Amino acid sequence: MNISKQLRTSSLAVTASILALAIPAASLTADDNSAAPGSVFDLSYWKITLPTDDDGDSKPDEISVKAIQDYFHSDFFYLNDEGRMVFAAPNKAPTTANSTNTRSELRQMLRGANTRIGTHEPGNNFAVEARKSSDKFGAIGGKMEATLRVDHVSMNAGDPSKRPAYSAVVGQIHALKYKSTRSGFGYGNEPIKIYYKKFPDHETGSVFWTYERNLEKDDPDRTDLVVPVFGYTWDNREDPGANGIALGEDFSYTINVHRNTMYLTFHNERLGTVQQTRSLVRGADAKDNPYSYGGDSLYFKAGIYNQCSTRTGTSMWYAGCPGTGNWEQDKADGNYAQASFSKLVIDPSTPPE
């Protein structure tokens, strides 16, 4: 991304975030309740995947950068009466090819509406500075800032002992899957996924993030390393109580990939600020790819990625969560996830303070 484009993106993002935070609920009429989020938030560099299949192609629907500017879905993606951008996803709905989890989730598109640049081409994604030909990418690094509350996670799970039960991902960086992985990269893994998990009988939930060792799919060491932020991680079944985040309670995160390092900042008004870092060019441990994600093509995602899969089986990801596929029924039964964002901004990276 050139300097003029960086400045323009930053200016638009800042304007959108100020508007998103400042708009009073009283100024919204009933007709605005399901208004397009693009009327308040800068969605110039986002497309969205929804938990629907309105075109009947047996795939989740996608709304392009151009179309999303005045788009909303009254159930799964809309502006609520507080001016928040709402994302919802039932347990049972169409899923993408490489996942058994539903989502209402934005995908960063650095090309904007310029479809002459392919989705998987360097110009539509970012890289770390050390990557070969990093100057050919849409950006070197980048920063995503969000303020949100998780309104709901699935209340039911067939196997509550499975790690993803009662959880959702609200922000992540994803790496592209390459046709050839001979370079040691392109496995399509995630250097960060930000989770919120709350057991049904707990007072509060936990916020934590995972780093996936950047290895090929069949490598038994390709597992997620988990880092607590507020409360516990997915393996601790204690109620975090006052140390956790309640449903409906705001928290914020910043993912700032500057040069070759991922700088993370989490904040909650009651619990304070937590800062953490992770190199993206050195392996997290002896089992990881020694160069981490140094040769990958990366992009941000944000929204709600419901982790309560309806699939059953031995995989840790298959929690056997109930769902009918009928939204009204599944919502009434508590078999869905939802988050409301008051801020979502993408900008060029900044040096750590």
GROMACS .gro file of C-alpha atoms in nm:
model
  353
    1MET     CA    1   0.000   0.000   0.000
    2ASN     CA    2   0.153   0.335  -0.100
    3ILE     CA    3   0.180   0.628   0.141
    4SER     CA    4  -0.111   0.825  -0.004
    5LYS     CA    5  -0.335   0.521   0.015
    6GLN     CA    6  -0.221   0.456   0.374
    7LEU     CA    7  -0.313   0.809   0.475
    8ARG     CA    8  -0.649   0.789   0.303
    9THR     CA    9  -0.729   0.456   0.468
   10SER     CA   10  -0.624   0.587   0.808
   11SER     CA   11  -0.832   0.902   0.772
   12LEU     CA   12  -1.142   0.711   0.668
   13ALA     CA   13  -1.096   0.458   0.947
   14VAL     CA   14  -1.052   0.723   1.215
   15THR     CA   15  -1.360   0.910   1.096
   16ALA     CA   16  -1.564   0.589   1.099
   17SER     CA   17  -1.447   0.490   1.446
   18ILE     CA   18  -1.529   0.834   1.591
   19LEU     CA   19  -1.875   0.822   1.435
   20ALA     CA   20  -1.930   0.466   1.555
   21LEU     CA   21  -1.843   0.560   1.912
   22ALA     CA   22  -2.026   0.894   1.914
   23ILE     CA   23  -2.363   0.817   1.758
   24PRO     CA   24  -2.632   0.822   2.032
   25ALA     CA   25  -2.894   0.549   2.046
   26ALA     CA   26  -3.167   0.811   2.072
   27SER     CA   27  -3.079   0.945   1.726
   28LEU     CA   28  -3.169   0.616   1.560
   29THR     CA   29  -3.528   0.554   1.453
   30ALA     CA   30  -3.698   0.218   1.420
   31ASP     CA   31  -3.617   0.220   1.050
   32ASP     CA   32  -3.247   0.252   1.136
   33ASN     CA   33  -3.246  -0.055   1.359
   34SER     CA   34  -3.149  -0.281   1.070
   35ALA     CA   35  -2.958  -0.020   0.870
   36ALA     CA   36  -2.643  -0.107   0.681
   37PRO     CA   37  -2.333  -0.109   0.905
   38GLY     CA   38  -2.150   0.061   0.617
   39SER     CA   39  -2.351   0.377   0.689
   40VAL     CA   40  -2.154   0.415   1.015
   41PHE     CA   41  -1.842   0.198   0.985
   42ASP     CA   42  -1.576   0.224   0.716
   43LEU     CA   43  -1.612  -0.105   0.527
   44SER     CA   44  -1.410   0.010   0.225
   45TYR     CA   45  -1.162  -0.274   0.276
   46TRP     CA   46  -1.386  -0.558   0.392
   47LYS     CA   47  -1.608  -0.829   0.249
   48ILE     CA   48  -1.825  -1.059   0.462
   49THR     CA   49  -1.908  -1.430   0.477
   50LEU     CA   50  -2.256  -1.504   0.617
   51PRO     CA   51  -2.421  -1.817   0.762
   52THR     CA   52  -2.669  -1.827   0.472
   53ASP     CA   53  -2.700  -1.981   0.127
   54ASP     CA   54  -2.952  -1.756  -0.044
   55ASP     CA   55  -2.814  -1.828  -0.392
   56GLY     CA   56  -2.843  -2.205  -0.345
   57ASP     CA   57  -2.487  -2.295  -0.441
   58SER     CA   58  -2.428  -2.501  -0.123
   59LYS     CA   59  -2.174  -2.246   0.002
   60PRO     CA   60  -2.201  -1.963   0.255
   61ASP     CA   61  -2.299  -1.635   0.092
   62GLU     CA   62  -2.031  -1.368   0.045
   63ILE     CA   63  -2.097  -0.997   0.008
   64SER     CA   64  -1.829  -0.810  -0.186
   65VAL     CA   65  -1.656  -0.486  -0.089
   66LYS     CA   66  -1.870  -0.296  -0.337
   67ALA     CA   67  -2.199  -0.451  -0.226
   68ILE     CA   68  -2.137  -0.438   0.149
   69GLN     CA   69  -2.140  -0.057   0.161
   70ASP     CA   70  -2.521  -0.046   0.176
   71TYR     CA   71  -2.589  -0.408   0.274
   72PHE     CA   72  -2.740  -0.556   0.589
   73HIS     CA   73  -2.897  -0.885   0.690
   74SER     CA   74  -3.170  -0.841   0.949
   75ASP     CA   75  -3.067  -1.156   1.139
   76PHE     CA   76  -2.692  -1.190   1.097
   77PHE     CA   77  -2.533  -0.854   1.007
   78TYR     CA   78  -2.691  -0.520   1.089
   79LEU     CA   79  -2.667  -0.191   1.274
   80ASN     CA   80  -2.857  -0.203   1.602
   81ASP     CA   81  -3.034   0.082   1.782
   82GLU     CA   82  -2.712   0.174   1.966
   83GLY     CA   83  -2.520   0.218   1.640
   84ARG     CA   84  -2.327  -0.105   1.693
   85MET     CA   85  -2.237  -0.345   1.415
   86VAL     CA   86  -2.394  -0.681   1.505
   87PHE     CA   87  -2.269  -1.020   1.385
   88ALA     CA   88  -2.464  -1.340   1.460
   89ALA     CA   89  -2.416  -1.704   1.360
   90PRO     CA   90  -2.628  -2.008   1.456
   91ASN     CA   91  -2.466  -2.341   1.538
   92LYS     CA   92  -2.614  -2.504   1.229
   93ALA     CA   93  -2.575  -2.323   0.895
   94PRO     CA   94  -2.362  -2.343   0.579
   95THR     CA   95  -1.988  -2.345   0.649
   96THR     CA   96  -1.681  -2.277   0.437
   97ALA     CA   97  -1.494  -2.566   0.277
   98ASN     CA   98  -1.222  -2.600   0.541
   99SER     CA   99  -1.434  -2.547   0.853
  100THR     CA  100  -1.727  -2.704   1.038
  101ASN     CA  101  -1.806  -2.378   1.216
  102THR     CA  102  -2.049  -2.110   1.105
  103ARG     CA  103  -1.958  -1.744   1.081
  104SER     CA  104  -2.074  -1.391   1.018
  105GLU     CA  105  -1.726  -1.256   0.964
  106LEU     CA  106  -1.548  -0.981   0.774
  107ARG     CA  107  -1.238  -1.053   0.565
  108GLN     CA  108  -0.986  -0.776   0.502
  109MET     CA  109  -0.955  -0.683   0.132
  110LEU     CA  110  -0.658  -0.449   0.084
  111ARG     CA  111  -0.750  -0.412  -0.284
  112GLY     CA  112  -1.075  -0.243  -0.186
  113ALA     CA  113  -1.320  -0.264  -0.476
  114ASN     CA  114  -1.042  -0.310  -0.735
  115THR     CA  115  -1.128  -0.663  -0.850
  116ARG     CA  116  -0.848  -0.657  -1.107
  117ILE     CA  117  -0.634  -0.770  -0.813
  118GLY     CA  118  -0.716  -1.131  -0.724
  119THR     CA  119  -0.824  -1.220  -0.370
  120HIS     CA  120  -0.517  -1.438  -0.317
  121GLU     CA  121  -0.268  -1.211  -0.492
  122PRO     CA  122  -0.005  -1.024  -0.288
  123GLY     CA  123  -0.172  -0.689  -0.358
  124ASN     CA  124  -0.477  -0.796  -0.156
  125ASN     CA  125  -0.287  -0.925   0.147
  126PHE     CA  126  -0.010  -0.819   0.384
  127ALA     CA  127   0.322  -0.973   0.481
  128VAL     CA  128   0.589  -0.928   0.744
  129GLU     CA  129   0.884  -0.712   0.646
  130ALA     CA  130   1.130  -1.004   0.632
  131ARG     CA  131   0.925  -1.196   0.376
  132LYS     CA  132   1.080  -1.230   0.032
  133SER     CA  133   0.927  -0.968  -0.203
  134SER     CA  134   0.732  -0.811   0.083
  135ASP     CA  135   0.731  -0.484  -0.112
  136LYS     CA  136   0.495  -0.646  -0.365
  137PHE     CA  137   0.221  -0.685  -0.104
  138GLY     CA  138  -0.071  -0.452  -0.035
  139ALA     CA  139   0.097  -0.362   0.294
  140ILE     CA  140   0.384  -0.461   0.519
  141GLY     CA  141   0.208  -0.546   0.843
  142GLY     CA  142  -0.103  -0.365   0.956
  143LYS     CA  143  -0.314  -0.279   1.257
  144MET     CA  144  -0.669  -0.378   1.352
  145GLU     CA  145  -0.844  -0.214   1.647
  146ALA     CA  146  -1.181  -0.323   1.781
  147THR     CA  147  -1.412  -0.251   2.071
  148LEU     CA  148  -1.694  -0.498   2.122
  149ARG     CA  149  -1.909  -0.697   2.353
  150VAL     CA  150  -2.001  -1.061   2.314
  151ASP     CA  151  -2.378  -1.079   2.354
  152HIS     CA  152  -2.419  -1.455   2.339
  153VAL     CA  153  -2.236  -1.784   2.295
  154SER     CA  154  -2.407  -2.118   2.243
  155MET     CA  155  -2.562  -2.236   2.567
  156ASN     CA  156  -2.559  -2.603   2.469
  157ALA     CA  157  -2.294  -2.854   2.363
  158GLY     CA  158  -2.313  -3.228   2.309
  159ASP     CA  159  -1.963  -3.267   2.452
  160PRO     CA  160  -1.890  -2.983   2.697
  161SER     CA  161  -1.537  -3.118   2.751
  162LYS     CA  162  -1.431  -3.018   2.399
  163ARG     CA  163  -1.226  -2.698   2.401
  164PRO     CA  164  -1.438  -2.496   2.153
  165ALA     CA  165  -1.768  -2.558   2.338
  166TYR     CA  166  -1.942  -2.236   2.448
  167SER     CA  167  -1.692  -2.018   2.260
  168ALA     CA  168  -1.655  -1.786   1.964
  169VAL     CA  169  -1.369  -1.612   1.783
  170VAL     CA  170  -1.407  -1.234   1.748
  171GLY     CA  171  -1.086  -1.143   1.564
  172GLN     CA  172  -0.801  -1.318   1.388
  173ILE     CA  173  -0.518  -1.311   1.137
  174HIS     CA  174  -0.538  -1.584   0.876
  175ALA     CA  175  -0.269  -1.704   0.637
  176LEU     CA  176  -0.343  -1.797   0.278
  177LYS     CA  177  -0.334  -2.161   0.175
  178TYR     CA  178  -0.084  -2.206  -0.110
  179LYS     CA  179  -0.115  -2.463  -0.389
  180SER     CA  180   0.244  -2.566  -0.315
  181THR     CA  181   0.393  -2.565   0.034
  182ARG     CA  182   0.746  -2.661  -0.070
  183SER     CA  183   0.866  -2.327   0.067
  184GLY     CA  184   0.761  -2.434   0.414
  185PHE     CA  185   0.472  -2.188   0.418
  186GLY     CA  186   0.119  -2.158   0.284
  187TYR     CA  187  -0.052  -2.408   0.513
  188GLY     CA  188  -0.343  -2.171   0.576
  189ASN     CA  189  -0.297  -2.151   0.952
  190GLU     CA  190  -0.369  -1.869   1.199
  191PRO     CA  191  -0.103  -1.679   1.395
  192ILE     CA  192  -0.380  -1.542   1.617
  193LYS     CA  193  -0.743  -1.613   1.698
  194ILE     CA  194  -0.906  -1.414   1.979
  195TYR     CA  195  -1.156  -1.623   2.174
  196TYR     CA  196  -1.435  -1.553   2.417
  197LYS     CA  197  -1.560  -1.856   2.612
  198LYS     CA  198  -1.828  -1.871   2.883
  199PHE     CA  199  -1.978  -2.180   3.040
  200PRO     CA  200  -2.358  -2.154   3.084
  201ASP     CA  201  -2.348  -2.163   3.464
  202HIS     CA  202  -2.059  -1.918   3.504
  203GLU     CA  203  -2.090  -1.554   3.605
  204THR     CA  204  -1.833  -1.439   3.347
  205GLY     CA  205  -1.633  -1.572   3.055
  206SER     CA  206  -1.268  -1.570   2.954
  207VAL     CA  207  -1.084  -1.386   2.679
  208PHE     CA  208  -0.774  -1.559   2.545
  209TRP     CA  209  -0.592  -1.601   2.217
  210THR     CA  210  -0.425  -1.884   2.034
  211TYR     CA  211  -0.121  -1.910   1.810
  212GLU     CA  212  -0.125  -2.206   1.573
  213ARG     CA  213   0.212  -2.366   1.509
  214ASN     CA  214   0.270  -2.306   1.139
  215LEU     CA  215   0.304  -2.664   1.022
  216GLU     CA  216   0.137  -2.883   0.760
  217LYS     CA  217  -0.207  -3.025   0.833
  218ASP     CA  218  -0.096  -3.382   0.903
  219ASP     CA  219   0.183  -3.283   1.142
  220PRO     CA  220   0.077  -3.390   1.494
  221ASP     CA  221   0.256  -3.085   1.635
  222ARG     CA  222   0.028  -2.845   1.443
  223THR     CA  223  -0.162  -2.744   1.753
  224ASP     CA  224  -0.272  -2.417   1.910
  225LEU     CA  225  -0.067  -2.253   2.184
  226VAL     CA  226  -0.305  -2.064   2.411
  227VAL     CA  227  -0.240  -1.738   2.598
  228PRO     CA  228  -0.479  -1.604   2.868
  229VAL     CA  229  -0.585  -1.238   2.876
  230PHE     CA  230  -0.890  -1.193   3.102
  231GLY     CA  231  -0.988  -1.499   3.304
  232TYR     CA  232  -0.862  -1.840   3.199
  233THR     CA  233  -0.805  -2.045   2.883
  234TRP     CA  234  -1.027  -2.311   2.727
  235ASP     CA  235  -0.891  -2.591   2.950
  236ASN     CA  236  -0.988  -2.435   3.284
  237ARG     CA  237  -1.348  -2.502   3.384
  238GLU     CA  238  -1.347  -2.272   3.687
  239ASP     CA  239  -1.565  -1.963   3.687
  240PRO     CA  240  -1.330  -1.664   3.636
  241GLY     CA  241  -1.571  -1.446   3.836
  242ALA     CA  242  -1.444  -1.092   3.883
  243ASN     CA  243  -1.137  -1.169   3.671
  244GLY     CA  244  -1.346  -1.249   3.363
  245ILE     CA  245  -1.561  -1.062   3.113
  246ALA     CA  246  -1.939  -1.087   3.135
  247LEU     CA  247  -2.169  -1.125   2.838
  248GLY     CA  248  -2.261  -0.774   2.727
  249GLU     CA  249  -1.944  -0.622   2.879
  250ASP     CA  250  -1.717  -0.419   2.652
  251PHE     CA  251  -1.354  -0.498   2.590
  252SER     CA  252  -1.113  -0.396   2.319
  253TYR     CA  253  -0.823  -0.545   2.131
  254THR     CA  254  -0.549  -0.414   1.904
  255ILE     CA  255  -0.348  -0.642   1.677
  256ASN     CA  256  -0.052  -0.443   1.548
  257VAL     CA  257   0.182  -0.632   1.313
  258HIS     CA  258   0.479  -0.398   1.283
  259ARG     CA  259   0.777  -0.506   1.077
  260ASN     CA  260   0.815  -0.869   1.194
  261THR     CA  261   0.639  -0.870   1.531
  262MET     CA  262   0.278  -0.896   1.645
  263TYR     CA  263   0.204  -0.649   1.927
  264LEU     CA  264  -0.121  -0.711   2.115
  265THR     CA  265  -0.313  -0.480   2.347
  266PHE     CA  266  -0.631  -0.580   2.529
  267HIS     CA  267  -0.833  -0.344   2.748
  268ASN     CA  268  -1.135  -0.353   2.974
  269GLU     CA  269  -1.245  -0.057   3.185
  270ARG     CA  270  -1.275  -0.273   3.496
  271LEU     CA  271  -0.975  -0.505   3.450
  272GLY     CA  272  -0.728  -0.269   3.288
  273THR     CA  273  -0.481  -0.321   3.002
  274VAL     CA  274  -0.285  -0.631   2.902
  275GLN     CA  275  -0.003  -0.612   2.647
  276GLN     CA  276   0.167  -0.911   2.482
  277THR     CA  277   0.398  -0.976   2.186
  278ARG     CA  278   0.479  -1.262   1.952
  279SER     CA  279   0.743  -1.276   1.678
  280LEU     CA  280   0.611  -1.378   1.337
  281VAL     CA  281   0.955  -1.469   1.201
  282ARG     CA  282   1.084  -1.691   1.484
  283GLY     CA  283   0.914  -2.009   1.595
  284ALA     CA  284   0.714  -1.993   1.917
  285ASP     CA  285   0.888  -2.306   2.047
  286ALA     CA  286   1.108  -2.593   1.934
  287LYS     CA  287   0.817  -2.769   1.761
  288ASP     CA  288   0.702  -2.469   1.557
  289ASN     CA  289   0.806  -2.364   1.207
  290PRO     CA  290   1.145  -2.204   1.282
  291TYR     CA  291   1.045  -1.897   1.078
  292SER     CA  292   0.691  -1.878   1.217
  293TYR     CA  293   0.476  -1.701   0.953
  294GLY     CA  294   0.767  -1.526   0.783
  295GLY     CA  295   0.684  -1.658   0.437
  296ASP     CA  296   0.307  -1.628   0.444
  297SER     CA  297   0.041  -1.400   0.296
  298LEU     CA  298  -0.180  -1.265   0.572
  299TYR     CA  299  -0.511  -1.087   0.627
  300PHE     CA  300  -0.730  -0.973   0.917
  301LYS     CA  301  -1.075  -1.108   1.000
  302ALA     CA  302  -1.332  -0.978   1.250
  303GLY     CA  303  -1.690  -1.052   1.352
  304ILE     CA  304  -1.831  -1.371   1.503
  305TYR     CA  305  -1.685  -1.712   1.418
  306ASN     CA  306  -1.902  -1.953   1.616
  307GLN     CA  307  -1.683  -2.234   1.753
  308CYS     CA  308  -1.973  -2.458   1.858
  309SER     CA  309  -1.963  -2.706   1.570
  310THR     CA  310  -2.256  -2.943   1.523
  311ARG     CA  311  -2.010  -3.212   1.404
  312THR     CA  312  -1.942  -3.508   1.633
  313GLY     CA  313  -1.628  -3.720   1.639
  314THR     CA  314  -1.286  -3.756   1.799
  315SER     CA  315  -1.150  -3.421   1.682
  316MET     CA  316  -1.109  -3.162   1.955
  317TRP     CA  317  -1.304  -2.921   1.733
  318TYR     CA  318  -1.622  -3.132   1.720
  319ALA     CA  319  -1.831  -3.033   2.023
  320GLY     CA  320  -2.155  -3.180   1.884
  321CYS     CA  321  -2.352  -2.861   1.947
  322PRO     CA  322  -2.726  -2.878   1.873
  323GLY     CA  323  -2.898  -2.684   1.598
  324THR     CA  324  -3.192  -2.717   1.363
  325GLY     CA  325  -3.091  -2.480   1.085
  326ASN     CA  326  -3.401  -2.273   1.155
  327TRP     CA  327  -3.282  -1.937   1.288
  328GLU     CA  328  -3.589  -1.850   1.493
  329GLN     CA  329  -3.584  -2.189   1.664
  330ASP     CA  330  -3.209  -2.194   1.720
  331LYS     CA  331  -3.211  -1.841   1.858
  332ALA     CA  332  -3.492  -1.929   2.098
  333ASP     CA  333  -3.299  -2.238   2.212
  334GLY     CA  334  -2.977  -2.040   2.268
  335ASN     CA  335  -2.788  -2.226   1.996
  336TYR     CA  336  -2.602  -1.933   1.841
  337ALA     CA  337  -2.324  -1.678   1.896
  338GLN     CA  338  -2.342  -1.298   1.864
  339ALA     CA  339  -2.114  -0.998   1.909
  340SER     CA  340  -2.173  -0.622   1.876
  341PHE     CA  341  -1.887  -0.393   1.772
  342SER     CA  342  -1.880  -0.022   1.855
  343LYS     CA  343  -1.541   0.022   1.686
  344LEU     CA  344  -1.357  -0.157   1.406
  345VAL     CA  345  -1.064   0.013   1.236
  346ILE     CA  346  -0.783  -0.108   1.012
  347ASP     CA  347  -0.475   0.108   0.964
  348PRO     CA  348  -0.109   0.083   0.870
  349SER     CA  349   0.107  -0.061   1.147
  350THR     CA  350   0.270   0.168   1.403
  351PRO     CA  351   0.592   0.129   1.605
  352PRO     CA  352   0.530  -0.004   1.956
  353GLU     CA  353   0.509   0.259   2.228
   0.00000   0.00000   0.00000
